[in-house]
XYZ file of C-alpha atoms in Angstrom:
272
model
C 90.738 125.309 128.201
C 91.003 121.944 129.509
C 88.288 119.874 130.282
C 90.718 118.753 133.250
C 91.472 121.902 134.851
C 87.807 122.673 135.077
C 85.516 119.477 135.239
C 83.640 120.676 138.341
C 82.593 124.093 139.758
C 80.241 123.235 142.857
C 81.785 124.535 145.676
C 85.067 125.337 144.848
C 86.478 128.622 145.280
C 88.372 130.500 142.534
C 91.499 132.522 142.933
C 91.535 135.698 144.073
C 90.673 138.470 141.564
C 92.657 141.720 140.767
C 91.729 145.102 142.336
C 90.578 146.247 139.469
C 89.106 144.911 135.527
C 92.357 145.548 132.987
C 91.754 148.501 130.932
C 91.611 148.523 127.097
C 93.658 150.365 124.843
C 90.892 153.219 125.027
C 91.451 153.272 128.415
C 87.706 151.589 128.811
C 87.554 149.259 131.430
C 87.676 145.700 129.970
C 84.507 144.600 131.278
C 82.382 146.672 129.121
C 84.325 146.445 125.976
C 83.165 144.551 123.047
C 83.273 140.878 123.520
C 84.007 137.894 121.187
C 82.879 134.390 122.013
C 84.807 131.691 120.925
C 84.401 128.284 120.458
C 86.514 125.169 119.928
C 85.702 123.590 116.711
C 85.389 119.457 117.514
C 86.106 118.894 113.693
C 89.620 120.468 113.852
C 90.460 121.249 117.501
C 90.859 125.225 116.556
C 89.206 127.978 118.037
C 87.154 130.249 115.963
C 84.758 132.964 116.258
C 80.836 131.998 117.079
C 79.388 135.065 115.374
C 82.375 136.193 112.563
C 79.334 138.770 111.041
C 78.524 141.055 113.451
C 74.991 141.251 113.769
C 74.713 138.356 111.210
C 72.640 136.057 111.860
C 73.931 133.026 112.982
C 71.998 129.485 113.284
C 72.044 127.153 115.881
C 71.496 123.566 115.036
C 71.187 120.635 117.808
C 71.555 117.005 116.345
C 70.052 114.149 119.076
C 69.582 110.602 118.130
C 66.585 110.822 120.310
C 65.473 111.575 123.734
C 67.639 110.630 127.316
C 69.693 112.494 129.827
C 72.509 112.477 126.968
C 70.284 114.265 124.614
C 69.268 116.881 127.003
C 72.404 117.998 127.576
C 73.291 118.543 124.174
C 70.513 120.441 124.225
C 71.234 122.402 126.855
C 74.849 123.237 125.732
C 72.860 124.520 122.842
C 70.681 126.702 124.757
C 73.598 128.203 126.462
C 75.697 128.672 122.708
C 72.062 130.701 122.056
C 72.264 132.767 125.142
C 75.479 133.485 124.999
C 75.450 134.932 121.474
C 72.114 136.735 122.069
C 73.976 138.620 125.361
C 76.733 139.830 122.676
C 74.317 141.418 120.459
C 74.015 138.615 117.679
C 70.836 137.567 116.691
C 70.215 133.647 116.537
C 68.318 130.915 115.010
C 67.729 128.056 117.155
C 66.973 124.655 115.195
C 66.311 120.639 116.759
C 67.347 117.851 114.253
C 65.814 114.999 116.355
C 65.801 111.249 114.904
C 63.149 109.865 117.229
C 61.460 110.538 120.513
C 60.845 114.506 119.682
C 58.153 114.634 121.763
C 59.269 113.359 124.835
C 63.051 115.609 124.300
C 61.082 118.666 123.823
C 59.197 117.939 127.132
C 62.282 117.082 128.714
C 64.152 119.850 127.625
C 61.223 122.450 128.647
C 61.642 121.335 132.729
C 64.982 122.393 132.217
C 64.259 125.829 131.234
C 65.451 125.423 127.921
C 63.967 127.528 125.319
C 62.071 125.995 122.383
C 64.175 124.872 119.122
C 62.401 124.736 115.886
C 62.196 121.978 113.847
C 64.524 121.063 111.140
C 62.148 119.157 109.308
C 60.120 122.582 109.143
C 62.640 124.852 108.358
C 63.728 124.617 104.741
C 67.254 125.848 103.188
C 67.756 128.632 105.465
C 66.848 132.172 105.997
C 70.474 133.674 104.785
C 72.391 133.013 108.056
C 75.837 134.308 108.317
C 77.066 130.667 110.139
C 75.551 127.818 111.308
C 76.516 126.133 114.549
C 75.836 122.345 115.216
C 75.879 120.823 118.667
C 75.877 117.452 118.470
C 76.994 114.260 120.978
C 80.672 113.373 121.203
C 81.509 110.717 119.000
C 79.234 110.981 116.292
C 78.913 112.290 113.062
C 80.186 115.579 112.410
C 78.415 117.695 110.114
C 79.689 119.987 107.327
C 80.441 123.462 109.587
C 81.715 124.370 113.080
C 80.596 121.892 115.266
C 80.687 121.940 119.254
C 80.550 118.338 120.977
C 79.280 117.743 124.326
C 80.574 114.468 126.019
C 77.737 111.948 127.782
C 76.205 111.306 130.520
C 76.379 108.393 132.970
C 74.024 107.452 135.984
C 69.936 108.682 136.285
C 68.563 111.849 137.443
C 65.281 109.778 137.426
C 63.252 112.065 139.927
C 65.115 114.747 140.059
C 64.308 118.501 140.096
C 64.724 119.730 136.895
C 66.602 123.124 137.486
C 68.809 121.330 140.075
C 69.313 118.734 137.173
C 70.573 121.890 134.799
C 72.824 122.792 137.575
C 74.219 119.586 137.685
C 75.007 119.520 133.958
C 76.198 123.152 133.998
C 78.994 122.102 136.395
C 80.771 119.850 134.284
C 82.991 120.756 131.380
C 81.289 119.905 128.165
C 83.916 118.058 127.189
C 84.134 115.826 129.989
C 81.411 113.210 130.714
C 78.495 114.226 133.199
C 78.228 111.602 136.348
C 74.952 111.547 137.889
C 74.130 110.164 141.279
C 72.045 111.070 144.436
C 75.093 113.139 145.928
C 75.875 114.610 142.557
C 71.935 115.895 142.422
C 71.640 116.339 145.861
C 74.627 118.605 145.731
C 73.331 121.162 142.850
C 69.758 121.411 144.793
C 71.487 122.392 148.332
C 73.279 124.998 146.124
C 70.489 126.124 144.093
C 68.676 126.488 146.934
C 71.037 128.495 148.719
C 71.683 131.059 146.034
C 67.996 131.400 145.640
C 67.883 132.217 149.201
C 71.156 134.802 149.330
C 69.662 136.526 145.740
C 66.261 137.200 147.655
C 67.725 138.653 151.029
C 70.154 141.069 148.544
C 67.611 142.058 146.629
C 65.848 143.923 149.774
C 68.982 145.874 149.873
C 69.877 149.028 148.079
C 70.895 148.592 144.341
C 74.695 148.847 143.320
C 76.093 148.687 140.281
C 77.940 144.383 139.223
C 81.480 145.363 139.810
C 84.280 145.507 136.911
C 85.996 142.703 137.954
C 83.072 140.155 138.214
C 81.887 141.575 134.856
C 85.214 141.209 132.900
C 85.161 137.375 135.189
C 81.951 135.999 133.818
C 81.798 137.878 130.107
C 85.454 136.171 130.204
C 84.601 132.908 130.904
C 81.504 132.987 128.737
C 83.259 134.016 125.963
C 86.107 131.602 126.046
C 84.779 128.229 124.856
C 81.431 128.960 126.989
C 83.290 128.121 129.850
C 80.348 127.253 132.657
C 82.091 126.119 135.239
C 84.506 129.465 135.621
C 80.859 131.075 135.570
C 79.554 129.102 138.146
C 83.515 129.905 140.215
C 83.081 133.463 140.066
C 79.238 133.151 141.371
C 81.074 131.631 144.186
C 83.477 134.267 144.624
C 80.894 136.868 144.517
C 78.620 134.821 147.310
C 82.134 134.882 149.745
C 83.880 137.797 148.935
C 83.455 140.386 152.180
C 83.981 143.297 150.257
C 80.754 143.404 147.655
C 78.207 145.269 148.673
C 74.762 142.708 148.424
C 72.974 144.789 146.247
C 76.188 144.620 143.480
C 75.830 140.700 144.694
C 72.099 140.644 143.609
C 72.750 142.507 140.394
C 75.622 139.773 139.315
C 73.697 136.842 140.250
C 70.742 138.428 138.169
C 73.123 139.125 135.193
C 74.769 135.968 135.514
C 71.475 134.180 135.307
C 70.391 135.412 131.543
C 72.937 132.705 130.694
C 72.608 130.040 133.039
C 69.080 129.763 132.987
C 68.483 128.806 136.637
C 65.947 130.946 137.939
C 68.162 132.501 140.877
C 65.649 135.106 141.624
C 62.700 132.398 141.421
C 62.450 133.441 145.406
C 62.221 137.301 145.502
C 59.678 138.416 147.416
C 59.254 135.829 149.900
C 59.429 136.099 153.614
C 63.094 136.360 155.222
C-alpha cells in the first residue's frame, strides 16, 4: 500500500463499508477466518509472510543507533510487528540491538507503552526460531533476513504526553517520515482524549458482539503491511457510524486496542 494514499489517519473518515464481511469459501464469514500478516520486505520491495511456520516461533529484532524520537519509533513499529503476530496465534521473540544510549531508549520506549525487548547482547545464537524479523531505520544497513524499515522523524515532542506521542507516530505510514509539531501533538491528545471518553460512556451500556465488518476492517488492515493508519480509519468509522450499537463500539475499540497500545479504556469507571 502506498505510503501516499495513507500518510495520515487523524480525523479523516474512511469510505463507507459493505453491509456485510465477504464470506469465505466455507461460507465462514471473512472476519473470523484465519488471517495472514504480511509484510513488505525493504531489502527487495516483495511482500512475504511474517510468520511462514505456523505456530513457529518467529523473532523480532529492533536495530537503533541509539536513543531519540527516531529510535522510538522504530521501536514502536516493532512493538506493533509483535502484537500483531501474537493476535494471529504466533508466538514471538522480541530482541533490542542498541549501539548506545540503551538506557535512556528503554526508558523512552516504556512511556510509550511499549513492551520490554531483550537484549541482543544477552541472547546468544537463538532459541530455534522459525524467522527472524529486523526493524531497523530507513536508510541504513540492512541485515541478512526480512527486514521492515520505518522512515524518520522530524520536529520535537519534547514535553509531550507519551501515549498522545504513540498516537502521533501511529498515524503516519511507516514508510513516510513522522512530522512533529505542537498541532501535530496537540491533535493526537484531543483525539486520545476523546476516544477515552466515548470507550468509557459505551462501556456502561449493554455488551454486543464487534460487528463482521469492522472485524474483517481492522484484522484487514493489520494484516496487510501492518497498515495503522486504515486501523486508526475504521476506529473512526466505528465512533460516527449511527447504526452500531455502543456496546459493539466499546468491544471494537477494546479489541482494536491489543494492537495499538493506547490505553482507550484507561478511563472506565469514571464519572460521566
Amino acid at each position: 500500500m502506498q505510503a501516499a494514499n495513507r500518510a495520515s489517519a487523524i480525523g479523516c473518515l474512511p469510505p463507507p463499508c459493505p453491509e456485510s464481511a465477504p464470506e469465505t469459501a466455507l461460507g465462514r464469514s471473512a472476519a473470523y477466518a484465519h488471517p495472514v500478516l504480511r509484510i513488505t520486505d525493504a531489502r527487495t520491495g516483495e511482500s512475504l509472510e511474517a510468520a511462514p511456520a505456523r505456530r513457529g516461533l518467529t523473532r523480532v529484532e529492533a536495530h537503533t543507533a541509539g536513543a531519540g524520537t527516531g529510535a522510538l519509533r522504530v521501536l514502536l513499529v516493532a512493538d506493533l510487528l509483535v502484537r500483531a503476530l501474537e493476535l494471529g496465534g504466533t508466538p514471538v521473540w522480541s530482541v533490542l540491538t542498541c549501539e548506545r544510549d540503551r538506557a535512556e531508549l528503554q526508558a523512552g520506549a516504556a512511556a510509550l507503552g511499549i513492551r520490554p525487548f531483550e537484549d541482543s547482547r544477552d541472547v546468544g545464537s537463538g532459541l530455534g526460531e522459525a524467522q527472524v524479523i529486523h526493524v531497523v531505520t530507513e536508510g541504513t544497513a540492512t541485515p541478512d533476513g526480512p527486514t521492515v524499515a520505518v522512515a524518520p522523524v522530524h520536529g520535537t515532542a519534547e514535553g509531550a504526553d507519551p501515549i498522545a506521542l504513540r498516537l502521533a507516530l501511529l498515524a503516519r505510514d511507516r514508510a513516510a517520515p513522522a512530522a512533529l509539531d505542537p498541532a501535530v501533538l496537540d491533535e493526537a491528545r484531543a483525539t486520545l482524549a476523546r476516544w477515552r471518553g466515548r470507550v468509557a460512556a459505551w462501556a456502561r451500556q449493554p455488551s454486543r458482539p464487534i460487528p463482521d465488518q469492522a472485524r474483517t476492517r481492522l484484522r484487514t488492515a493489520w494484516e496487510d503491511d501492518l497498515d495503522v493508519p486504515a486501523v486508526l480509519d475504521t476506529l473512526t468509522w466505528v465512533e460516527t457510524s449511527p447504526d452500531l450499537p455502543d456496546g459493539a463500539r466499546f468491544e471494537t475499540y477494546a479489541y482494536a486496542d491489543r494492537l495499538l497500545g493506547l490505553e482507550l479504556t484507561r478511563d472506565l469507571g469514571t464519572p460521566a
